[in-house]
Amino acid sequence: MPIQGFLFDLDGVIVDTAIFHYQAWRRLANSLGFDLSEEFNETLKGVSRTESLDRILAHGGLTLPETRKTELATQKNNWYLELVSRMTPADILPGVTAFFSQVEAAGIRTGLGSVSKNARLILDQIGMMDAFDVIIDGTKIAKGKPDPEVFLKGAAELGLSPSQCVVFEDAVAGIEAARRGGMPTVGIGSPAVLTDADLVIPSLERLTIADVLALAPVSRA
Ligand code: B16
Ligand code: MG
């Protein structure tokens, strides 16, 4: 069946707020008496807020009750949102707007597949709320990436089968989620990191629809 839908991750594909997440998590870790490296932050890409907090607390050797963890996650999110509130359409990553024009002209349906609970807020800030036919975000899923739920829901809401949808992702966990869902993948980033993607490009700049449609639906046992 031909490819008829594109599912886009948000953070690292449409915008890049990884530095905001890092600043906010680092501030939180510092308040608890330890630090976080940039390398450690890399491992949190595509990972949900609660899972990220669990990994950070384990990294700092802390075990805390659920009520305290909820407070900490809220504090981090408030710091993160302060930074997000300053975003504008100028924060859309290079190549995104031109690629979306091509996608629309080709009649390909689009979906957002993000684990972020702030996805709609970010889309609103950058003026891209209407760019997607369907939006699946952290408020609509029970399991984060690498579980395929977010992308399977995206395909289902588009009325397409998974193999008719290509997933665009910057995170290893996101590529794994798409593969587990049976979808071809375009990795945005480094081929050395996104080793399992069907095609890896540094950004959406210069990507053509033809390049993407050439990715035959992959059947994996
Ligand atoms: P929030 P994506 C992910 O977004 C980020 O990559 C990840 O670093 C973040 O922890 C996660 O969203 C949750 O975000 O705290 O806003 O719910 O890449 O799936 O668009
Ligand atoms: Mg991402």
mmCIF file of C-alpha atoms and ligand atoms in Angstrom:
data_model
loop_
_atom_site.group_PDB
_atom_site.id
_atom_site.type_symbol
_atom_site.label_atom_id
_atom_site.label_comp_id
_atom_site.label_asym_id
_atom_site.label_seq_id
_atom_site.Cartn_x
_atom_site.Cartn_y
_atom_site.Cartn_z
ATOM 1 C CA MET A 1 0.000 0.000 0.000
ATOM 2 C CA PRO A 2 1.423 3.419 -0.875
ATOM 3 C CA ILE A 3 2.546 5.847 1.775
ATOM 4 C CA GLN A 4 -0.226 8.359 2.478
ATOM 5 C CA GLY A 5 0.613 9.805 5.885
ATOM 6 C CA PHE A 6 3.560 11.430 7.626
ATOM 7 C CA LEU A 7 3.791 11.348 11.442
ATOM 8 C CA PHE A 8 6.110 13.923 12.968
ATOM 9 C CA ASP A 9 7.707 13.930 16.386
ATOM 10 C CA LEU A 10 7.714 17.474 17.817
ATOM 11 C CA ASP A 11 10.821 18.097 19.878
ATOM 12 C CA GLY A 12 13.969 17.711 17.796
ATOM 13 C CA VAL A 13 12.034 17.586 14.498
ATOM 14 C CA ILE A 14 9.737 20.646 14.342
ATOM 15 C CA VAL A 15 11.387 22.659 17.150
ATOM 16 C CA ASP A 16 14.239 21.980 19.539
ATOM 17 C CA THR A 17 13.464 22.610 23.196
ATOM 18 C CA ALA A 18 16.028 20.082 24.477
ATOM 19 C CA ILE A 19 18.076 22.946 25.904
ATOM 20 C CA PHE A 20 15.008 24.178 27.834
ATOM 21 C CA HIS A 21 14.387 20.680 29.222
ATOM 22 C CA TYR A 22 18.081 20.479 30.167
ATOM 23 C CA GLN A 23 18.115 23.862 31.899
ATOM 24 C CA ALA A 24 14.969 23.018 33.877
ATOM 25 C CA TRP A 25 16.053 19.480 34.847
ATOM 26 C CA ARG A 26 19.514 20.736 35.773
ATOM 27 C CA ARG A 27 18.049 23.456 37.971
ATOM 28 C CA LEU A 28 15.952 20.777 39.681
ATOM 29 C CA ALA A 29 18.907 18.404 40.121
ATOM 30 C CA ASN A 30 21.046 21.251 41.499
ATOM 31 C CA SER A 31 18.307 22.055 44.022
ATOM 32 C CA LEU A 32 18.529 18.406 45.134
ATOM 33 C CA GLY A 33 22.323 18.541 45.451
ATOM 34 C CA PHE A 34 23.668 16.971 42.258
ATOM 35 C CA ASP A 35 24.391 17.947 38.666
ATOM 36 C CA LEU A 36 23.421 16.653 35.216
ATOM 37 C CA SER A 37 25.757 16.516 32.240
ATOM 38 C CA GLU A 38 24.750 17.301 28.666
ATOM 39 C CA GLU A 39 25.503 13.680 27.802
ATOM 40 C CA PHE A 40 23.011 12.513 30.408
ATOM 41 C CA ASN A 41 20.434 14.943 29.023
ATOM 42 C CA GLU A 42 20.827 13.322 25.593
ATOM 43 C CA THR A 43 19.467 10.075 27.029
ATOM 44 C CA LEU A 44 16.228 11.840 28.049
ATOM 45 C CA LYS A 45 15.226 12.810 24.504
ATOM 46 C CA GLY A 46 11.821 11.382 23.636
ATOM 47 C CA VAL A 47 11.376 10.085 27.197
ATOM 48 C CA SER A 48 8.265 11.169 29.132
ATOM 49 C CA ARG A 49 8.380 13.631 32.031
ATOM 50 C CA THR A 50 7.747 11.049 34.769
ATOM 51 C CA GLU A 51 10.192 8.547 33.291
ATOM 52 C CA SER A 52 12.794 11.333 32.920
ATOM 53 C CA LEU A 53 12.370 12.272 36.595
ATOM 54 C CA ASP A 54 12.748 8.643 37.664
ATOM 55 C CA ARG A 55 15.979 8.352 35.680
ATOM 56 C CA ILE A 56 17.299 11.643 37.091
ATOM 57 C CA LEU A 57 16.545 10.670 40.696
ATOM 58 C CA ALA A 58 18.214 7.279 40.162
ATOM 59 C CA HIS A 59 21.211 9.122 38.674
ATOM 60 C CA GLY A 60 21.403 11.258 41.835
ATOM 61 C CA GLY A 61 20.955 8.204 44.069
ATOM 62 C CA LEU A 62 17.635 9.453 45.479
ATOM 63 C CA THR A 63 14.451 7.545 46.274
ATOM 64 C CA LEU A 64 11.486 9.819 46.987
ATOM 65 C CA PRO A 65 7.784 9.274 47.688
ATOM 66 C CA GLU A 66 5.296 9.740 44.817
ATOM 67 C CA THR A 67 3.843 12.956 46.310
ATOM 68 C CA ARG A 68 7.289 14.580 46.364
ATOM 69 C CA LYS A 69 8.000 13.362 42.828
ATOM 70 C CA THR A 70 4.775 14.965 41.619
ATOM 71 C CA GLU A 71 5.842 18.277 43.207
ATOM 72 C CA LEU A 72 9.267 18.072 41.589
ATOM 73 C CA ALA A 73 7.831 17.263 38.134
ATOM 74 C CA THR A 74 5.489 20.259 38.455
ATOM 75 C CA GLN A 75 8.343 22.540 39.504
ATOM 76 C CA LYS A 76 10.469 21.422 36.542
ATOM 77 C CA ASN A 77 7.563 21.888 34.159
ATOM 78 C CA ASN A 78 6.919 25.418 35.432
ATOM 79 C CA TRP A 79 10.557 26.358 34.793
ATOM 80 C CA TYR A 80 10.379 24.727 31.354
ATOM 81 C CA LEU A 81 7.157 26.583 30.477
ATOM 82 C CA GLU A 82 8.738 29.936 31.388
ATOM 83 C CA LEU A 83 11.228 29.273 28.580
ATOM 84 C CA VAL A 84 8.601 27.915 26.159
ATOM 85 C CA SER A 85 6.480 31.037 26.656
ATOM 86 C CA ARG A 86 9.191 33.027 24.873
ATOM 87 C CA MET A 87 9.039 30.863 21.718
ATOM 88 C CA THR A 88 7.833 32.322 18.416
ATOM 89 C CA PRO A 89 7.466 31.077 14.800
ATOM 90 C CA ALA A 90 11.161 31.962 14.416
ATOM 91 C CA ASP A 91 11.885 28.860 16.539
ATOM 92 C CA ILE A 92 10.560 26.492 13.862
ATOM 93 C CA LEU A 93 13.561 24.432 12.734
ATOM 94 C CA PRO A 94 15.106 25.089 9.295
ATOM 95 C CA GLY A 95 13.375 23.342 6.402
ATOM 96 C CA VAL A 96 10.160 22.535 8.277
ATOM 97 C CA THR A 97 7.901 25.155 6.690
ATOM 98 C CA ALA A 98 9.085 24.429 3.143
ATOM 99 C CA PHE A 99 8.749 20.670 3.669
ATOM 100 C CA PHE A 100 5.188 21.071 4.998
ATOM 101 C CA SER A 101 4.291 23.051 1.855
ATOM 102 C CA GLN A 102 5.500 20.119 -0.263
ATOM 103 C CA VAL A 103 3.560 17.666 1.915
ATOM 104 C CA GLU A 104 0.349 19.636 1.577
ATOM 105 C CA ALA A 105 0.768 20.003 -2.201
ATOM 106 C CA ALA A 106 1.278 16.225 -2.475
ATOM 107 C CA GLY A 107 -1.974 15.560 -0.566
ATOM 108 C CA ILE A 108 -0.206 13.609 2.161
ATOM 109 C CA ARG A 109 -1.960 13.589 5.529
ATOM 110 C CA THR A 110 -0.030 14.721 8.602
ATOM 111 C CA GLY A 111 -0.028 13.812 12.261
ATOM 112 C CA LEU A 112 1.921 14.878 15.331
ATOM 113 C CA GLY A 113 3.276 12.047 17.507
ATOM 114 C CA SER A 114 4.826 13.544 20.626
ATOM 115 C CA VAL A 115 5.014 12.278 24.208
ATOM 116 C CA SER A 116 5.048 15.872 25.450
ATOM 117 C CA LYS A 117 2.077 17.050 27.484
ATOM 118 C CA ASN A 118 2.988 20.567 26.365
ATOM 119 C CA ALA A 119 2.805 19.817 22.630
ATOM 120 C CA ARG A 120 -0.318 21.912 21.919
ATOM 121 C CA LEU A 121 1.109 24.844 23.867
ATOM 122 C CA ILE A 122 4.325 24.703 21.831
ATOM 123 C CA LEU A 123 2.423 24.407 18.512
ATOM 124 C CA ASP A 124 0.367 27.429 19.528
ATOM 125 C CA GLN A 125 3.514 29.448 20.359
ATOM 126 C CA ILE A 126 5.066 28.723 16.962
ATOM 127 C CA GLY A 127 1.826 29.132 14.987
ATOM 128 C CA MET A 128 1.638 25.509 13.770
ATOM 129 C CA MET A 129 -1.560 24.349 15.473
ATOM 130 C CA ASP A 130 -3.326 24.020 12.108
ATOM 131 C CA ALA A 131 -0.424 22.302 10.331
ATOM 132 C CA PHE A 132 -1.495 18.804 11.436
ATOM 133 C CA ASP A 133 -4.573 16.771 10.523
ATOM 134 C CA VAL A 134 -4.322 14.924 13.844
ATOM 135 C CA ILE A 135 -2.431 15.592 17.065
ATOM 136 C CA ILE A 136 -1.409 12.763 19.408
ATOM 137 C CA ASP A 137 0.453 14.056 22.458
ATOM 138 C CA GLY A 138 1.333 13.052 26.002
ATOM 139 C CA THR A 139 -2.215 13.691 27.182
ATOM 140 C CA LYS A 140 -3.605 11.009 24.838
ATOM 141 C CA ILE A 141 -1.291 8.085 25.517
ATOM 142 C CA ALA A 142 -0.670 5.693 28.389
ATOM 143 C CA LYS A 143 2.763 4.494 27.290
ATOM 144 C CA GLY A 144 5.695 6.633 26.136
ATOM 145 C CA LYS A 145 8.213 5.834 23.413
ATOM 146 C CA PRO A 146 9.711 3.256 22.709
ATOM 147 C CA ASP A 147 6.179 1.845 23.007
ATOM 148 C CA PRO A 148 4.540 2.349 19.591
ATOM 149 C CA GLU A 149 1.222 3.624 21.050
ATOM 150 C CA VAL A 150 1.685 7.281 20.068
ATOM 151 C CA PHE A 151 2.327 6.450 16.410
ATOM 152 C CA LEU A 152 -0.265 3.666 16.174
ATOM 153 C CA LYS A 153 -2.875 6.125 17.463
ATOM 154 C CA GLY A 154 -1.688 8.699 14.940
ATOM 155 C CA ALA A 155 -2.074 6.252 12.042
ATOM 156 C CA ALA A 156 -5.470 5.109 13.319
ATOM 157 C CA GLU A 157 -6.747 8.698 13.640
ATOM 158 C CA LEU A 158 -5.577 9.371 10.085
ATOM 159 C CA GLY A 159 -7.522 6.284 8.993
ATOM 160 C CA LEU A 160 -4.337 4.668 7.651
ATOM 161 C CA SER A 161 -2.517 1.432 8.365
ATOM 162 C CA PRO A 162 0.891 1.778 10.093
ATOM 163 C CA SER A 163 2.820 0.772 6.958
ATOM 164 C CA GLN A 164 1.167 3.642 5.058
ATOM 165 C CA CYS A 165 2.729 6.162 7.465
ATOM 166 C CA VAL A 166 6.324 7.372 7.632
ATOM 167 C CA VAL A 167 7.591 8.526 11.028
ATOM 168 C CA PHE A 168 10.013 11.461 11.386
ATOM 169 C CA GLU A 169 11.991 11.209 14.646
ATOM 170 C CA ASP A 170 15.133 12.553 16.316
ATOM 171 C CA ALA A 171 15.283 10.135 19.265
ATOM 172 C CA VAL A 172 16.478 6.549 19.445
ATOM 173 C CA ALA A 173 13.408 5.710 21.554
ATOM 174 C CA GLY A 174 11.166 7.235 18.876
ATOM 175 C CA ILE A 175 12.755 5.294 16.010
ATOM 176 C CA GLU A 176 12.299 2.115 18.050
ATOM 177 C CA ALA A 177 8.635 3.005 18.695
ATOM 178 C CA ALA A 178 7.992 3.480 14.972
ATOM 179 C CA ARG A 179 9.788 0.268 14.044
ATOM 180 C CA ARG A 180 7.775 -1.643 16.635
ATOM 181 C CA GLY A 181 4.655 -0.118 15.084
ATOM 182 C CA GLY A 182 5.683 -1.349 11.621
ATOM 183 C CA MET A 183 6.343 2.102 10.141
ATOM 184 C CA PRO A 184 9.176 3.255 7.883
ATOM 185 C CA THR A 185 11.347 5.877 9.591
ATOM 186 C CA VAL A 186 13.237 9.040 8.736
ATOM 187 C CA GLY A 187 15.762 9.896 11.450
ATOM 188 C CA ILE A 188 16.615 13.561 11.978
ATOM 189 C CA GLY A 189 20.131 13.741 13.372
ATOM 190 C CA SER A 190 23.255 11.641 13.170
ATOM 191 C CA PRO A 191 23.467 8.236 11.421
ATOM 192 C CA ALA A 192 25.896 7.189 14.146
ATOM 193 C CA VAL A 193 23.128 7.652 16.740
ATOM 194 C CA LEU A 194 19.979 6.763 14.773
ATOM 195 C CA THR A 195 21.375 3.477 13.520
ATOM 196 C CA ASP A 196 17.983 1.786 13.085
ATOM 197 C CA ALA A 197 16.290 4.471 10.942
ATOM 198 C CA ASP A 198 15.592 3.671 7.267
ATOM 199 C CA LEU A 199 16.971 7.065 6.208
ATOM 200 C CA VAL A 200 18.887 9.605 8.314
ATOM 201 C CA ILE A 201 19.200 13.299 7.440
ATOM 202 C CA PRO A 202 20.581 16.226 9.477
ATOM 203 C CA SER A 203 17.371 18.291 9.137
ATOM 204 C CA LEU A 204 14.302 18.618 6.912
ATOM 205 C CA GLU A 205 16.203 21.115 4.755
ATOM 206 C CA ARG A 206 16.617 19.854 1.199
ATOM 207 C CA LEU A 207 14.503 16.732 1.845
ATOM 208 C CA THR A 208 12.050 16.004 -0.968
ATOM 209 C CA ILE A 209 8.807 14.062 -0.830
ATOM 210 C CA ALA A 210 10.233 11.724 -3.485
ATOM 211 C CA ASP A 211 13.100 10.789 -1.121
ATOM 212 C CA VAL A 212 10.560 9.812 1.514
ATOM 213 C CA LEU A 213 8.127 7.994 -0.772
ATOM 214 C CA ALA A 214 11.032 5.887 -2.018
ATOM 215 C CA LEU A 215 11.102 4.241 1.406
ATOM 216 C CA ALA A 216 9.212 1.048 0.694
ATOM 217 C CA PRO A 217 7.030 -0.111 3.566
ATOM 218 C CA VAL A 218 9.331 -2.363 5.506
ATOM 219 C CA SER A 219 8.035 -5.674 6.775
ATOM 220 C CA ARG A 220 9.782 -6.809 9.898
ATOM 221 C CA ALA A 221 9.374 -10.152 11.564
HETATM 222 P P1 B16 B 1 6.771 17.239 28.690
HETATM 223 P P2 B16 B 1 8.878 14.653 21.834
HETATM 224 C C1 B16 B 1 9.540 14.830 24.405
HETATM 225 O O1 B16 B 1 8.987 15.402 23.255
HETATM 226 C C2 B16 B 1 10.947 15.350 24.662
HETATM 227 O O2 B16 B 1 11.827 14.865 23.662
HETATM 228 C C3 B16 B 1 11.428 14.829 25.998
HETATM 229 O O3 B16 B 1 12.728 15.336 26.273
HETATM 230 C C4 B16 B 1 10.444 15.260 27.102
HETATM 231 O O4 B16 B 1 10.849 14.764 28.368
HETATM 232 C C5 B16 B 1 9.067 14.730 26.741
HETATM 233 O O5 B16 B 1 8.685 15.243 25.481
HETATM 234 C C6 B16 B 1 8.004 15.100 27.754
HETATM 235 O O6 B16 B 1 7.766 16.455 27.693
HETATM 236 O O7 B16 B 1 7.475 17.360 30.002
HETATM 237 O O8 B16 B 1 6.583 18.531 27.960
HETATM 238 O O9 B16 B 1 5.484 16.434 28.787
HETATM 239 O O10 B16 B 1 10.299 14.503 21.347
HETATM 240 O O11 B16 B 1 8.153 13.326 22.018
HETATM 241 O O12 B16 B 1 8.070 15.638 21.018
HETATM 242 MG MG MG B 2 11.960 14.190 19.775
#
